[in-house]
CSV table of C-alpha atoms in Angstrom, one decimal:
chain,number,residue,atom,x,y,z
T,184,UNK,CA,-6.1,-7.0,-31.8
T,185,UNK,CA,-9.8,-5.1,-32.1
T,186,UNK,CA,-11.1,-7.6,-29.4
T,187,UNK,CA,-8.2,-7.3,-27.1
T,188,UNK,CA,-8.7,-3.2,-27.5
T,189,UNK,CA,-12.3,-3.5,-26.7
T,190,UNK,CA,-12.0,-5.9,-23.8
T,191,UNK,CA,-9.5,-3.4,-22.1
T,192,UNK,CA,-11.7,-0.5,-22.8
T,193,UNK,CA,-14.8,-2.5,-21.0
T,194,UNK,CA,-12.3,-3.3,-18.3
T,195,UNK,CA,-11.1,0.4,-17.9
T,196,UNK,CA,-14.9,1.7,-18.2
T,197,UNK,CA,-15.6,-0.9,-15.1
T,198,UNK,CA,-12.8,0.3,-13.1
T,199,UNK,CA,-13.8,4.0,-13.5
T,200,UNK,CA,-17.1,3.4,-12.5
T,201,UNK,CA,-15.9,1.8,-9.5
T,202,UNK,CA,-13.7,4.3,-8.6
T,203,UNK,CA,-16.8,7.0,-9.1
T,204,UNK,CA,-19.0,4.6,-6.9
T,205,UNK,CA,-16.2,4.6,-4.4
T,206,UNK,CA,-15.7,8.6,-4.4
T,207,UNK,CA,-19.5,9.4,-4.3
T,208,UNK,CA,-20.5,7.0,-1.5
T,209,UNK,CA,-17.0,6.9,0.7
T,210,UNK,CA,-19.2,8.7,3.5
T,211,UNK,CA,-20.9,5.3,3.6
T,212,UNK,CA,-18.0,3.4,4.1
T,213,UNK,CA,-17.6,4.2,8.1
T,214,UNK,CA,-21.4,3.1,8.3
T,215,UNK,CA,-20.7,-0.4,6.4
T,216,UNK,CA,-17.7,-0.8,8.9
T,217,UNK,CA,-20.0,-0.4,11.9
T,218,UNK,CA,-22.5,-2.8,10.6
T,219,UNK,CA,-20.0,-5.6,9.6
T,220,UNK,CA,-17.5,-4.9,12.9
T,221,UNK,CA,-20.6,-4.6,15.0
T,222,UNK,CA,-22.6,-7.6,13.6
T,223,UNK,CA,-19.3,-9.8,14.1
T,224,UNK,CA,-18.6,-8.8,17.5
T,225,UNK,CA,-22.2,-9.6,18.6
T,226,UNK,CA,-21.8,-13.1,17.0
T,227,UNK,CA,-18.3,-13.3,18.9
T,228,UNK,CA,-19.8,-12.3,22.2
T,229,UNK,CA,-22.4,-14.5,21.8
T,230,UNK,CA,-24.6,-13.6,25.2
T,231,UNK,CA,-22.1,-12.0,27.4
T,232,UNK,CA,-23.7,-8.2,27.0
T,233,UNK,CA,-24.0,-8.0,30.2
T,234,UNK,CA,-20.4,-8.2,31.5
T,235,UNK,CA,-18.8,-4.7,30.4
T,236,UNK,CA,-15.1,-6.1,30.4
T,237,UNK,CA,-16.4,-8.6,27.7
T,238,UNK,CA,-18.2,-6.0,25.5
T,239,UNK,CA,-16.5,-3.0,26.0
T,240,UNK,CA,-13.1,-3.9,23.7
T,241,UNK,CA,-15.3,-4.9,21.0
T,242,UNK,CA,-17.0,-1.7,21.2
T,243,UNK,CA,-13.9,0.2,20.9
T,244,UNK,CA,-13.1,-2.1,17.8
T,245,UNK,CA,-15.9,-1.2,16.1
T,246,UNK,CA,-16.5,2.3,16.7
T,247,UNK,CA,-12.8,3.8,16.8
T,248,UNK,CA,-12.0,3.0,13.1
T,249,UNK,CA,-15.2,4.2,11.8
T,250,UNK,CA,-14.9,7.5,13.4
T,251,UNK,CA,-11.3,7.7,12.4
T,252,UNK,CA,-12.2,7.1,8.5
T,253,UNK,CA,-15.0,9.6,8.9
T,254,UNK,CA,-12.8,12.2,10.1
T,255,UNK,CA,-10.1,11.3,7.5
T,256,UNK,CA,-12.5,11.4,4.4
T,257,UNK,CA,-13.4,15.0,5.9
T,258,UNK,CA,-9.9,16.2,6.7
T,259,UNK,CA,-8.5,15.2,3.1
T,260,UNK,CA,-11.3,16.3,1.1
T,261,UNK,CA,-10.4,19.8,0.2
T,262,UNK,CA,-7.4,19.2,-1.8
T,263,UNK,CA,-7.3,21.0,-5.3
T,264,UNK,CA,-4.5,20.1,-7.9
T,265,UNK,CA,-3.3,22.9,-10.1
T,266,UNK,CA,-4.9,23.0,-13.6
T,267,UNK,CA,-2.1,21.5,-15.1
T,268,UNK,CA,-1.9,18.5,-13.0
T,269,UNK,CA,-5.5,18.1,-13.3
T,270,UNK,CA,-5.4,18.0,-16.9
T,271,UNK,CA,-2.9,15.0,-16.9
T,272,UNK,CA,-4.2,11.6,-18.1
T,273,UNK,CA,-2.6,9.9,-15.6
T,274,UNK,CA,-4.1,11.9,-12.5
T,275,UNK,CA,-6.6,10.2,-10.4
T,276,UNK,CA,-6.9,7.3,-8.5
T,277,UNK,CA,-7.5,4.8,-11.6
T,278,UNK,CA,-5.6,2.0,-13.0
T,279,UNK,CA,-3.4,-0.1,-10.3
T,280,UNK,CA,-4.0,2.7,-7.9
T,281,UNK,CA,-7.7,1.6,-7.7
T,282,UNK,CA,-6.2,-2.3,-7.1
T,283,UNK,CA,-4.2,-0.5,-4.2
T,284,UNK,CA,-7.3,1.2,-2.5
T,285,UNK,CA,-9.2,-2.0,-2.9
T,286,UNK,CA,-6.0,-4.0,-1.2
T,287,UNK,CA,-6.3,-1.5,1.6
T,288,UNK,CA,-10.0,-2.4,2.0
T,289,UNK,CA,-9.2,-5.9,2.1
T,290,UNK,CA,-6.6,-5.2,4.8
T,291,UNK,CA,-8.8,-3.7,7.1
T,292,UNK,CA,-11.6,-6.5,6.5
T,293,UNK,CA,-8.6,-9.3,6.9
T,294,UNK,CA,-7.3,-8.0,10.1
T,295,UNK,CA,-11.0,-7.3,11.3
T,296,UNK,CA,-11.9,-11.0,10.5
T,297,UNK,CA,-8.6,-12.2,12.0
T,298,UNK,CA,-9.3,-10.7,15.5
T,299,UNK,CA,-12.8,-11.7,15.9
T,300,UNK,CA,-11.8,-15.3,14.8
T,301,UNK,CA,-8.3,-15.7,17.1
T,302,UNK,CA,-9.6,-15.4,20.8
T,303,UNK,CA,-12.6,-15.5,22.7
T,304,UNK,CA,-13.9,-12.5,24.5
T,305,UNK,CA,-12.3,-11.9,28.0
T,306,UNK,CA,-14.3,-10.8,31.2
T,307,UNK,CA,-14.8,-10.8,34.8
T,308,UNK,CA,-13.9,-14.3,35.2
T,309,UNK,CA,-11.3,-14.9,32.6
T,310,UNK,CA,-7.8,-15.8,33.1
T,311,UNK,CA,-5.3,-13.2,33.6
T,312,UNK,CA,-3.3,-14.1,30.5
T,313,UNK,CA,-6.5,-14.1,28.6
T,314,UNK,CA,-7.1,-10.7,29.7
T,315,UNK,CA,-3.5,-9.6,28.4
T,316,UNK,CA,-3.6,-11.2,25.4
T,317,UNK,CA,-7.3,-10.0,24.5
T,318,UNK,CA,-6.0,-6.3,25.1
T,319,UNK,CA,-3.0,-6.8,23.0
T,320,UNK,CA,-5.2,-7.9,20.1
T,321,UNK,CA,-7.9,-5.3,20.7
T,322,UNK,CA,-5.2,-2.6,20.6
T,323,UNK,CA,-3.3,-4.4,17.5
T,324,UNK,CA,-6.6,-4.8,15.3
T,325,UNK,CA,-8.0,-1.4,16.1
T,326,UNK,CA,-4.8,0.6,15.4
T,327,UNK,CA,-4.3,-1.2,12.2
T,328,UNK,CA,-7.7,-1.1,11.2
T,329,UNK,CA,-7.7,2.8,11.8
T,330,UNK,CA,-4.3,3.3,10.2
T,331,UNK,CA,-5.1,1.5,6.8
T,332,UNK,CA,-8.3,3.3,6.8
T,333,UNK,CA,-6.5,6.9,6.8
T,334,UNK,CA,-4.3,5.6,4.1
T,335,UNK,CA,-7.4,4.5,2.0
T,336,UNK,CA,-8.9,7.7,2.6
T,337,UNK,CA,-5.9,9.8,1.8
T,338,UNK,CA,-5.3,7.8,-1.3
T,339,UNK,CA,-9.4,8.1,-2.4
T,340,UNK,CA,-9.1,12.0,-1.5
T,341,UNK,CA,-5.6,12.3,-3.5
T,342,UNK,CA,-3.9,14.0,-0.8
T,343,UNK,CA,-0.1,14.6,-1.0
T,344,UNK,CA,0.5,12.8,2.3
T,345,UNK,CA,-0.7,9.3,1.1
T,346,UNK,CA,2.5,7.8,0.6
T,347,UNK,CA,3.7,8.5,3.9
T,348,UNK,CA,0.9,7.4,5.5
T,349,UNK,CA,0.8,4.3,3.6
T,350,UNK,CA,4.5,3.6,4.5
T,351,UNK,CA,3.6,4.7,8.0
T,352,UNK,CA,0.9,2.2,8.7
T,353,UNK,CA,3.1,-0.6,7.2
T,354,UNK,CA,5.8,0.2,9.5
T,355,UNK,CA,3.6,0.4,12.9
T,356,UNK,CA,2.0,-2.7,11.8
T,357,UNK,CA,5.0,-4.6,11.6
T,358,UNK,CA,6.2,-3.1,14.7
T,359,UNK,CA,3.2,-3.9,17.0
T,360,UNK,CA,3.7,-7.5,15.5
T,361,UNK,CA,7.5,-7.3,16.6
T,362,UNK,CA,6.6,-5.9,20.0
T,363,UNK,CA,3.9,-8.5,21.0
T,364,UNK,CA,6.2,-11.5,19.6
T,365,UNK,CA,9.1,-10.4,21.9
T,366,UNK,CA,6.2,-9.6,25.1
T,367,UNK,CA,4.7,-12.8,24.5
T,368,UNK,CA,7.8,-14.6,25.2
T,369,UNK,CA,8.1,-13.9,29.0
T,370,UNK,CA,4.5,-14.8,29.5
T,371,UNK,CA,3.3,-18.1,30.9
T,372,UNK,CA,1.2,-18.7,28.1
T,373,UNK,CA,-0.6,-22.6,27.7
T,374,UNK,CA,1.7,-24.3,25.3
T,375,UNK,CA,-1.2,-24.4,23.0
T,376,UNK,CA,-2.3,-21.1,23.3
T,377,UNK,CA,1.5,-19.7,22.4
T,378,UNK,CA,1.5,-21.8,19.2
T,379,UNK,CA,-1.8,-20.2,18.2
T,380,UNK,CA,-0.6,-16.9,19.1
T,381,UNK,CA,2.8,-17.2,17.3
T,382,UNK,CA,0.7,-18.4,14.4
T,383,UNK,CA,-1.5,-15.3,14.2
T,384,UNK,CA,1.6,-13.0,14.5
T,385,UNK,CA,3.3,-14.9,11.5
T,386,UNK,CA,0.3,-14.4,9.4
T,387,UNK,CA,-0.2,-10.8,10.1
T,388,UNK,CA,3.6,-10.4,9.6
T,389,UNK,CA,3.4,-12.3,6.5
T,390,UNK,CA,0.3,-10.2,5.2
T,391,UNK,CA,1.9,-6.9,5.6
T,392,UNK,CA,5.4,-8.0,4.4
T,393,UNK,CA,3.6,-9.3,1.3
T,394,UNK,CA,1.8,-5.9,0.8
T,395,UNK,CA,4.9,-4.0,1.1
T,396,UNK,CA,6.8,-6.6,-1.7
T,397,UNK,CA,3.9,-5.8,-4.0
T,398,UNK,CA,2.9,-2.2,-3.5
T,399,UNK,CA,5.9,-0.3,-2.1
T,400,UNK,CA,8.0,-0.6,-5.6
T,401,UNK,CA,4.4,0.6,-7.4
T,402,UNK,CA,4.2,3.5,-4.8
T,403,UNK,CA,7.9,4.7,-5.5
T,404,UNK,CA,8.0,4.3,-9.4
T,405,UNK,CA,4.4,4.7,-10.8
T,406,UNK,CA,4.0,7.9,-12.7
T,407,UNK,CA,0.5,8.3,-11.9
T,408,UNK,CA,1.4,8.2,-8.2
T,409,UNK,CA,4.2,11.0,-8.8
T,410,UNK,CA,1.5,13.0,-10.7
T,411,UNK,CA,-1.5,12.5,-8.4
T,412,UNK,CA,0.0,12.6,-4.8
T,413,UNK,CA,3.3,14.3,-5.6
T,414,UNK,CA,2.1,16.6,-8.6
T,415,UNK,CA,5.3,15.8,-10.2
T,416,UNK,CA,5.6,16.0,-14.0
T,417,UNK,CA,8.4,13.7,-15.5
T,418,UNK,CA,10.6,14.7,-18.5
T,419,UNK,CA,9.1,12.2,-21.0
T,420,UNK,CA,6.0,13.9,-21.5
T,421,UNK,CA,3.6,12.0,-19.1
């Protein structure tokens, strides 16, 4: 038992240290995204920098989420909890809430990687169907990464808007996949492209649904979430 308690305490200390690092260095996260997304986009373009129709979508995909995250961290940074809430042992983004924040970071990275790997750059001489698909997927990846970044910022900054923002991000993400799937049915896509596009949308849908299945019950039932984001104290004394 002593060994188990010591291990639990050690893991808690490491989680607290990671949360503290995220809170102190949050302003560097937009820069990290610019570096990662910028390098990935440059590798994907592979020499097509002279064609603005090729590189402009990647510039939007790289710059917009970083700007949105910067703004969200600033907007959500000023909330002060009442003393009775701030003293509560469950107040803060620790415990499983830290895992949810890391899952949001992973969601942003996975959506970005999925976009970069899924489709080649469009350009002045590309096929109309490629132009359309590329525009759809650029908008999808940019919006999804921005929405999950806003939810992450709200969660890290302990904003009361966090649960609603997270639910909105899930709902909009699901809606985008369904809209694209419905619209693609009316396009004359090459068979191999249609199959790949459907597989991509299924993958996106699956990830969102799995995320909802794991984290929605936690957001609704967690006492930490109730204390930290809704400032609710439950009658059982916690």
